[in-house]
Each structure stands twice: as structure tokens, then as C-alpha cells.
Amino acid sequence: MRRFALVFMAMCLFSTTAMAIDIACSTEVSWWPEATAQQEMEEIAESVPVPVEIFTSSDGDALADWVIAHTGNGQSDLLI
């Protein structure tokens, strides 16, 4: 069900308009295994027509840099 909800949300974003968007996915979680989160994020990345950056639990600094670089640039962004 979570997978369906995440994919549905991502697909809705792309079906409404053609716009530039950047997507980042973090697999750092506390309520389900990171390996499962990694698999879910990879499935989302394969399902959307734009590049997706996936950050693991050891990529905290890189994720923070992504957020800073993508905030306030007038472009839609999605962080999952």
C-alpha cells in the first residue's frame, strides 16, 4: 500500500503539467528497514520520467547540499 501511495503521488505530479522538477529520495528511516526503503525508492525512480537522486543513511551531508541547492530556485522539487 505504501508503494502504491508513493508511486501514485509521484505520477500525479507528472501528469498535471510538463514542468521541470527535481526529485530526491532519502532511504534513512527508523520505522522500516533501510534495504526495504532503498528498494521502494528505486522502484519510484524507475517509474517517473525525470532523474531521481537516492540518498542513503550515510549521505546526510549530500542530502543537505541537495536541499540547499534546490530551495528557492523557482523550480518544483520533491523530497521523499
mmCIF file of C-alpha atoms in Angstrom:
data_model
loop_
_atom_site.group_PDB
_atom_site.id
_atom_site.type_symbol
_atom_site.label_atom_id
_atom_site.label_comp_id
_atom_site.label_asym_id
_atom_site.label_seq_id
_atom_site.Cartn_x
_atom_site.Cartn_y
_atom_site.Cartn_z
ATOM 1 C CA MET A 1 0.000 0.000 0.000
ATOM 2 C CA ARG A 2 2.843 2.398 0.800
ATOM 3 C CA ARG A 3 4.428 1.650 -2.550
ATOM 4 C CA PHE A 4 1.172 2.353 -4.363
ATOM 5 C CA ALA A 5 0.689 5.614 -2.476
ATOM 6 C CA LEU A 6 4.222 6.820 -3.215
ATOM 7 C CA VAL A 7 4.076 5.887 -6.888
ATOM 8 C CA PHE A 8 0.600 7.398 -7.223
ATOM 9 C CA MET A 9 1.800 10.644 -5.647
ATOM 10 C CA ALA A 10 4.822 10.814 -7.928
ATOM 11 C CA MET A 11 2.793 10.035 -11.034
ATOM 12 C CA CYS A 12 0.193 12.687 -10.154
ATOM 13 C CA LEU A 13 2.936 15.274 -10.052
ATOM 14 C CA PHE A 14 3.950 14.482 -13.604
ATOM 15 C CA SER A 15 0.519 14.006 -15.125
ATOM 16 C CA THR A 16 -0.783 17.503 -14.380
ATOM 17 C CA THR A 17 1.739 19.670 -16.196
ATOM 18 C CA ALA A 18 5.014 19.437 -18.011
ATOM 19 C CA MET A 19 7.416 21.244 -15.734
ATOM 20 C CA ALA A 20 10.972 20.984 -14.594
ATOM 21 C CA ILE A 21 11.215 19.069 -11.354
ATOM 22 C CA ASP A 22 13.989 17.548 -9.304
ATOM 23 C CA ILE A 23 13.385 14.573 -7.045
ATOM 24 C CA ALA A 24 15.469 13.310 -4.147
ATOM 25 C CA CYS A 25 14.728 10.213 -2.097
ATOM 26 C CA SER A 26 16.217 9.501 1.302
ATOM 27 C CA THR A 27 16.342 5.913 2.497
ATOM 28 C CA GLU A 28 17.169 6.915 6.070
ATOM 29 C CA VAL A 29 14.232 5.621 8.091
ATOM 30 C CA SER A 30 13.548 4.437 11.584
ATOM 31 C CA TRP A 31 10.281 2.550 11.184
ATOM 32 C CA TRP A 32 11.151 0.127 8.357
ATOM 33 C CA PRO A 33 14.386 -1.478 7.179
ATOM 34 C CA GLU A 34 16.685 0.688 5.066
ATOM 35 C CA ALA A 35 17.002 -2.087 2.483
ATOM 36 C CA THR A 36 13.231 -2.008 2.000
ATOM 37 C CA ALA A 37 13.280 1.779 1.703
ATOM 38 C CA GLN A 38 16.072 1.522 -0.874
ATOM 39 C CA GLN A 39 14.011 -0.914 -2.929
ATOM 40 C CA GLU A 40 10.918 1.303 -2.750
ATOM 41 C CA MET A 41 12.856 4.401 -3.797
ATOM 42 C CA GLU A 42 14.464 2.554 -6.715
ATOM 43 C CA GLU A 43 11.007 1.499 -7.915
ATOM 44 C CA ILE A 44 9.819 5.103 -7.740
ATOM 45 C CA ALA A 45 12.921 6.254 -9.619
ATOM 46 C CA GLU A 46 12.206 3.733 -12.380
ATOM 47 C CA SER A 47 8.556 4.853 -12.607
ATOM 48 C CA VAL A 48 8.996 8.576 -13.184
ATOM 49 C CA PRO A 49 10.259 10.319 -16.319
ATOM 50 C CA VAL A 50 12.804 12.556 -14.575
ATOM 51 C CA PRO A 51 16.115 11.840 -12.840
ATOM 52 C CA VAL A 52 15.895 10.868 -9.176
ATOM 53 C CA GLU A 53 18.756 11.118 -6.700
ATOM 54 C CA ILE A 54 18.687 8.499 -3.949
ATOM 55 C CA PHE A 55 20.479 9.257 -0.687
ATOM 56 C CA THR A 56 21.302 6.549 1.859
ATOM 57 C CA SER A 57 21.569 6.998 5.619
ATOM 58 C CA SER A 58 25.277 7.773 5.246
ATOM 59 C CA ASP A 59 24.591 10.554 2.703
ATOM 60 C CA GLY A 60 23.253 13.141 5.144
ATOM 61 C CA ASP A 61 25.653 15.888 4.077
ATOM 62 C CA ALA A 62 24.959 15.290 0.383
ATOM 63 C CA LEU A 63 21.213 15.368 1.030
ATOM 64 C CA ALA A 64 21.577 18.644 2.932
ATOM 65 C CA ASP A 65 23.543 20.070 -0.010
ATOM 66 C CA TRP A 66 20.782 18.906 -2.409
ATOM 67 C CA VAL A 67 18.129 20.656 -0.316
ATOM 68 C CA ILE A 68 20.139 23.889 -0.195
ATOM 69 C CA ALA A 69 20.822 23.789 -3.949
ATOM 70 C CA HIS A 70 17.179 23.124 -4.823
ATOM 71 C CA THR A 71 15.446 25.511 -2.427
ATOM 72 C CA GLY A 72 14.255 28.862 -3.706
ATOM 73 C CA ASN A 73 15.286 28.315 -7.326
ATOM 74 C CA GLY A 74 11.765 28.738 -8.712
ATOM 75 C CA GLN A 75 11.613 25.088 -9.687
ATOM 76 C CA SER A 76 9.392 22.398 -8.208
ATOM 77 C CA ASP A 77 11.233 19.863 -6.097
ATOM 78 C CA LEU A 78 10.167 16.724 -4.283
ATOM 79 C CA LEU A 79 11.953 15.135 -1.334
ATOM 80 C CA ILE A 80 10.698 11.716 -0.271
#
